[in-house]
Amino acid sequence: MRKESKLKIYVASSWRNDFQSQVVVRLRADGHEVYDFKDSDGFHWTEVDGGWEGWPGDISKYLKGLQHPCAERGFNRDMTALRNCDVCVYVMPCGVSASLEAGWACGAGKRVFVYVPRLREADLMVKMAEMVTDDLEQIARELLGAGCSL
C-alpha cells in the first residue's frame, strides 16, 4: 500500500511576481508544505531602509544593508527553507535572488521545476531544471507522483 507524503517545496520568485502567491496556494492545495517568503515573517528591504530603492546610486548603502540584522534574519530564514526543501519551483519572471536560489538547489541535487506563466526575457540556463513549462498543473501532477512513498 502506498502512503501519500507531502513534499517540502521552496518557491523561488520575486516580490513583484503576481504568480508566486497562486503557485503557493495551488501546491498547498495538494497537501505539500510550501515555503512562502512573502508571509508575515518574510523579509523585505523596507525593514532595513525605507529608501532602499535609491541604493543603485550609492552602492555603499546596499553593502551596509546586507549586514543589517533584518537582512541576516531574512537570509537565514530563506536559506534554512532552501536547504530543507525537497523541491524548488522557480517562478518566472524573477530576479537575481530567485535565480541564485534555483541554481543553488540544482547544485545541491534538489529537484527543480521552472514555471513560466509570463516571460520577461529568454534564459538558457533554466535547462538545468528537470522541467520547464508554462503549465502549473503539469508541475503539480509530477509533484503528486513524487510525493508517494511506501
PDB file of C-alpha atoms in Angstrom:
ATOM      1  CA  MET A   1       0.000   0.000   0.000  1.00  0.00           C
ATOM      2  CA  ARG A   2       1.282   3.470  -0.929  1.00  0.00           C
ATOM      3  CA  LYS A   3       1.026   6.274   1.541  1.00  0.00           C
ATOM      4  CA  GLU A   4       0.894   9.905   0.431  1.00  0.00           C
ATOM      5  CA  SER A   5       3.670  12.006   1.926  1.00  0.00           C
ATOM      6  CA  LYS A   6       3.896  15.709   1.447  1.00  0.00           C
ATOM      7  CA  LEU A   7       6.902  17.365  -0.073  1.00  0.00           C
ATOM      8  CA  LYS A   8       8.716  20.403   1.249  1.00  0.00           C
ATOM      9  CA  ILE A   9       8.644  22.882  -1.617  1.00  0.00           C
ATOM     10  CA  TYR A  10      10.615  26.105  -1.929  1.00  0.00           C
ATOM     11  CA  VAL A  11       9.019  28.586  -4.314  1.00  0.00           C
ATOM     12  CA  ALA A  12      11.741  30.857  -5.707  1.00  0.00           C
ATOM     13  CA  SER A  13      10.422  34.036  -7.288  1.00  0.00           C
ATOM     14  CA  SER A  14      10.206  37.803  -6.962  1.00  0.00           C
ATOM     15  CA  TRP A  15       8.247  40.110  -4.673  1.00  0.00           C
ATOM     16  CA  ARG A  16       6.966  41.688  -7.882  1.00  0.00           C
ATOM     17  CA  ASN A  17       5.747  38.401  -9.360  1.00  0.00           C
ATOM     18  CA  ASP A  18       1.951  38.178  -9.167  1.00  0.00           C
ATOM     19  CA  PHE A  19       2.019  34.451  -9.974  1.00  0.00           C
ATOM     20  CA  GLN A  20       4.064  33.484  -6.886  1.00  0.00           C
ATOM     21  CA  SER A  21       1.106  33.503  -4.474  1.00  0.00           C
ATOM     22  CA  GLN A  22      -1.018  31.457  -6.909  1.00  0.00           C
ATOM     23  CA  VAL A  23       1.715  28.820  -7.040  1.00  0.00           C
ATOM     24  CA  VAL A  24       1.936  28.661  -3.238  1.00  0.00           C
ATOM     25  CA  VAL A  25      -1.843  28.261  -2.909  1.00  0.00           C
ATOM     26  CA  ARG A  26      -2.037  25.649  -5.675  1.00  0.00           C
ATOM     27  CA  LEU A  27       0.744  23.453  -4.299  1.00  0.00           C
ATOM     28  CA  ARG A  28      -0.554  23.712  -0.729  1.00  0.00           C
ATOM     29  CA  ALA A  29      -3.932  22.504  -2.012  1.00  0.00           C
ATOM     30  CA  ASP A  30      -2.215  19.183  -2.784  1.00  0.00           C
ATOM     31  CA  GLY A  31      -1.053  18.909   0.822  1.00  0.00           C
ATOM     32  CA  HIS A  32       2.555  19.957   0.305  1.00  0.00           C
ATOM     33  CA  GLU A  33       4.464  22.091   2.795  1.00  0.00           C
ATOM     34  CA  VAL A  34       5.221  25.172   0.701  1.00  0.00           C
ATOM     35  CA  TYR A  35       7.593  27.909   1.843  1.00  0.00           C
ATOM     36  CA  ASP A  36       6.247  31.403   1.204  1.00  0.00           C
ATOM     37  CA  PHE A  37       8.861  34.135   1.537  1.00  0.00           C
ATOM     38  CA  LYS A  38       6.046  36.709   1.348  1.00  0.00           C
ATOM     39  CA  ASP A  39       4.328  35.547   4.539  1.00  0.00           C
ATOM     40  CA  SER A  40       4.158  37.675   7.685  1.00  0.00           C
ATOM     41  CA  ASP A  41       7.652  36.611   8.775  1.00  0.00           C
ATOM     42  CA  GLY A  42       9.187  37.303   5.371  1.00  0.00           C
ATOM     43  CA  PHE A  43      11.959  39.820   4.824  1.00  0.00           C
ATOM     44  CA  HIS A  44      11.603  42.995   2.823  1.00  0.00           C
ATOM     45  CA  TRP A  45      14.234  45.683   2.223  1.00  0.00           C
ATOM     46  CA  THR A  46      11.964  48.307   3.812  1.00  0.00           C
ATOM     47  CA  GLU A  47      12.929  46.752   7.175  1.00  0.00           C
ATOM     48  CA  VAL A  48      16.483  47.935   6.513  1.00  0.00           C
ATOM     49  CA  ASP A  49      15.873  51.289   4.842  1.00  0.00           C
ATOM     50  CA  GLY A  50      12.672  52.924   3.598  1.00  0.00           C
ATOM     51  CA  GLY A  51      14.726  54.460   0.793  1.00  0.00           C
ATOM     52  CA  TRP A  52      16.273  51.171  -0.355  1.00  0.00           C
ATOM     53  CA  GLU A  53      15.083  51.662  -3.942  1.00  0.00           C
ATOM     54  CA  GLY A  54      17.535  54.562  -4.232  1.00  0.00           C
ATOM     55  CA  TRP A  55      20.530  52.358  -3.411  1.00  0.00           C
ATOM     56  CA  PRO A  56      21.693  51.926  -7.026  1.00  0.00           C
ATOM     57  CA  GLY A  57      23.021  55.486  -6.682  1.00  0.00           C
ATOM     58  CA  ASP A  58      25.013  54.548  -3.561  1.00  0.00           C
ATOM     59  CA  ILE A  59      26.393  51.005  -3.537  1.00  0.00           C
ATOM     60  CA  SER A  60      27.808  51.501  -0.031  1.00  0.00           C
ATOM     61  CA  LYS A  61      24.230  51.671   1.350  1.00  0.00           C
ATOM     62  CA  TYR A  62      23.449  48.342  -0.289  1.00  0.00           C
ATOM     63  CA  LEU A  63      26.610  46.729   1.080  1.00  0.00           C
ATOM     64  CA  LYS A  64      25.834  48.086   4.551  1.00  0.00           C
ATOM     65  CA  GLY A  65      22.206  46.932   4.222  1.00  0.00           C
ATOM     66  CA  LEU A  66      23.336  43.361   3.604  1.00  0.00           C
ATOM     67  CA  GLN A  67      24.865  43.390   7.101  1.00  0.00           C
ATOM     68  CA  HIS A  68      21.696  44.675   8.803  1.00  0.00           C
ATOM     69  CA  PRO A  69      20.221  42.248  11.390  1.00  0.00           C
ATOM     70  CA  CYS A  70      16.916  42.108   9.478  1.00  0.00           C
ATOM     71  CA  ALA A  71      18.752  41.163   6.280  1.00  0.00           C
ATOM     72  CA  GLU A  72      20.685  38.482   8.192  1.00  0.00           C
ATOM     73  CA  ARG A  73      17.416  37.129   9.648  1.00  0.00           C
ATOM     74  CA  GLY A  74      15.746  37.079   6.223  1.00  0.00           C
ATOM     75  CA  PHE A  75      18.712  35.404   4.553  1.00  0.00           C
ATOM     76  CA  ASN A  76      18.988  32.739   7.260  1.00  0.00           C
ATOM     77  CA  ARG A  77      15.248  32.036   7.128  1.00  0.00           C
ATOM     78  CA  ASP A  78      15.262  31.655   3.338  1.00  0.00           C
ATOM     79  CA  MET A  79      18.435  29.542   3.276  1.00  0.00           C
ATOM     80  CA  THR A  80      17.132  27.231   6.002  1.00  0.00           C
ATOM     81  CA  ALA A  81      13.971  26.626   3.978  1.00  0.00           C
ATOM     82  CA  LEU A  82      16.009  26.122   0.807  1.00  0.00           C
ATOM     83  CA  ARG A  83      18.362  23.635   2.481  1.00  0.00           C
ATOM     84  CA  ASN A  84      15.418  21.712   3.928  1.00  0.00           C
ATOM     85  CA  CYS A  85      13.272  21.553   0.786  1.00  0.00           C
ATOM     86  CA  ASP A  86      12.763  18.508  -1.394  1.00  0.00           C
ATOM     87  CA  VAL A  87      11.868  20.539  -4.481  1.00  0.00           C
ATOM     88  CA  CYS A  88      12.392  24.069  -5.754  1.00  0.00           C
ATOM     89  CA  VAL A  89       9.778  25.626  -8.037  1.00  0.00           C
ATOM     90  CA  TYR A  90      11.238  28.656  -9.831  1.00  0.00           C
ATOM     91  CA  VAL A  91       8.501  31.046 -10.937  1.00  0.00           C
ATOM     92  CA  MET A  92       9.401  33.443 -13.734  1.00  0.00           C
ATOM     93  CA  PRO A  93       9.746  36.321 -14.275  1.00  0.00           C
ATOM     94  CA  CYS A  94      12.066  36.959 -11.368  1.00  0.00           C
ATOM     95  CA  GLY A  95      15.429  38.380 -10.484  1.00  0.00           C
ATOM     96  CA  VAL A  96      18.855  37.613  -9.157  1.00  0.00           C
ATOM     97  CA  SER A  97      17.902  36.193  -5.740  1.00  0.00           C
ATOM     98  CA  ALA A  98      15.465  33.639  -7.161  1.00  0.00           C
ATOM     99  CA  SER A  99      17.975  32.698  -9.852  1.00  0.00           C
ATOM    100  CA  LEU A 100      20.648  32.109  -7.221  1.00  0.00           C
ATOM    101  CA  GLU A 101      18.176  30.054  -5.160  1.00  0.00           C
ATOM    102  CA  ALA A 102      17.239  27.835  -8.103  1.00  0.00           C
ATOM    103  CA  GLY A 103      20.894  27.478  -9.122  1.00  0.00           C
ATOM    104  CA  TRP A 104      21.842  26.543  -5.561  1.00  0.00           C
ATOM    105  CA  ALA A 105      19.030  23.976  -5.490  1.00  0.00           C
ATOM    106  CA  CYS A 106      20.242  22.439  -8.780  1.00  0.00           C
ATOM    107  CA  GLY A 107      23.795  22.277  -7.469  1.00  0.00           C
ATOM    108  CA  ALA A 108      22.600  20.717  -4.218  1.00  0.00           C
ATOM    109  CA  GLY A 109      20.895  17.919  -6.142  1.00  0.00           C
ATOM    110  CA  LYS A 110      17.355  19.085  -5.428  1.00  0.00           C
ATOM    111  CA  ARG A 111      14.587  18.623  -7.962  1.00  0.00           C
ATOM    112  CA  VAL A 112      13.939  21.937  -9.722  1.00  0.00           C
ATOM    113  CA  PHE A 113      10.939  22.856 -11.843  1.00  0.00           C
ATOM    114  CA  VAL A 114      10.617  26.110 -13.780  1.00  0.00           C
ATOM    115  CA  TYR A 115       7.174  27.625 -14.208  1.00  0.00           C
ATOM    116  CA  VAL A 116       6.958  30.302 -16.920  1.00  0.00           C
ATOM    117  CA  PRO A 117       3.486  31.911 -16.839  1.00  0.00           C
ATOM    118  CA  ARG A 118       4.919  35.097 -18.343  1.00  0.00           C
ATOM    119  CA  LEU A 119       8.278  35.724 -19.976  1.00  0.00           C
ATOM    120  CA  ARG A 120      10.277  38.922 -19.437  1.00  0.00           C
ATOM    121  CA  GLU A 121      13.319  37.664 -21.318  1.00  0.00           C
ATOM    122  CA  ALA A 122      14.664  34.373 -22.614  1.00  0.00           C
ATOM    123  CA  ASP A 123      17.024  32.480 -20.299  1.00  0.00           C
ATOM    124  CA  LEU A 124      19.076  29.485 -21.445  1.00  0.00           C
ATOM    125  CA  MET A 125      20.279  28.145 -18.097  1.00  0.00           C
ATOM    126  CA  VAL A 126      16.798  27.125 -16.959  1.00  0.00           C
ATOM    127  CA  LYS A 127      17.640  23.977 -18.914  1.00  0.00           C
ATOM    128  CA  MET A 128      19.337  22.783 -15.702  1.00  0.00           C
ATOM    129  CA  ALA A 129      15.882  22.152 -14.291  1.00  0.00           C
ATOM    130  CA  GLU A 130      14.042  18.861 -14.535  1.00  0.00           C
ATOM    131  CA  MET A 131      11.111  20.558 -16.240  1.00  0.00           C
ATOM    132  CA  VAL A 132      10.443  23.961 -17.835  1.00  0.00           C
ATOM    133  CA  THR A 133       6.780  24.614 -18.563  1.00  0.00           C
ATOM    134  CA  ASP A 134       4.019  27.196 -18.725  1.00  0.00           C
ATOM    135  CA  ASP A 135       1.593  24.654 -17.219  1.00  0.00           C
ATOM    136  CA  LEU A 136       1.425  24.715 -13.410  1.00  0.00           C
ATOM    137  CA  GLU A 137      -0.847  21.666 -13.441  1.00  0.00           C
ATOM    138  CA  GLN A 138       1.905  19.657 -15.141  1.00  0.00           C
ATOM    139  CA  ILE A 139       4.233  20.507 -12.255  1.00  0.00           C
ATOM    140  CA  ALA A 140       1.527  19.735  -9.684  1.00  0.00           C
ATOM    141  CA  ARG A 141       0.890  16.299 -11.236  1.00  0.00           C
ATOM    142  CA  GLU A 142       4.598  15.480 -11.240  1.00  0.00           C
ATOM    143  CA  LEU A 143       4.947  16.530  -7.609  1.00  0.00           C
ATOM    144  CA  LEU A 144       1.963  14.437  -6.542  1.00  0.00           C
ATOM    145  CA  GLY A 145       3.604  11.412  -8.130  1.00  0.00           C
ATOM    146  CA  ALA A 146       6.883  12.229  -6.383  1.00  0.00           C
ATOM    147  CA  GLY A 147       5.175  12.593  -3.021  1.00  0.00           C
ATOM    148  CA  CYS A 148       4.217   8.925  -2.850  1.00  0.00           C
ATOM    149  CA  SER A 149       6.292   6.540  -0.797  1.00  0.00           C
ATOM    150  CA  LEU A 150       5.987   3.018   0.576  1.00  0.00           C
TER     151      LEU A 150
END
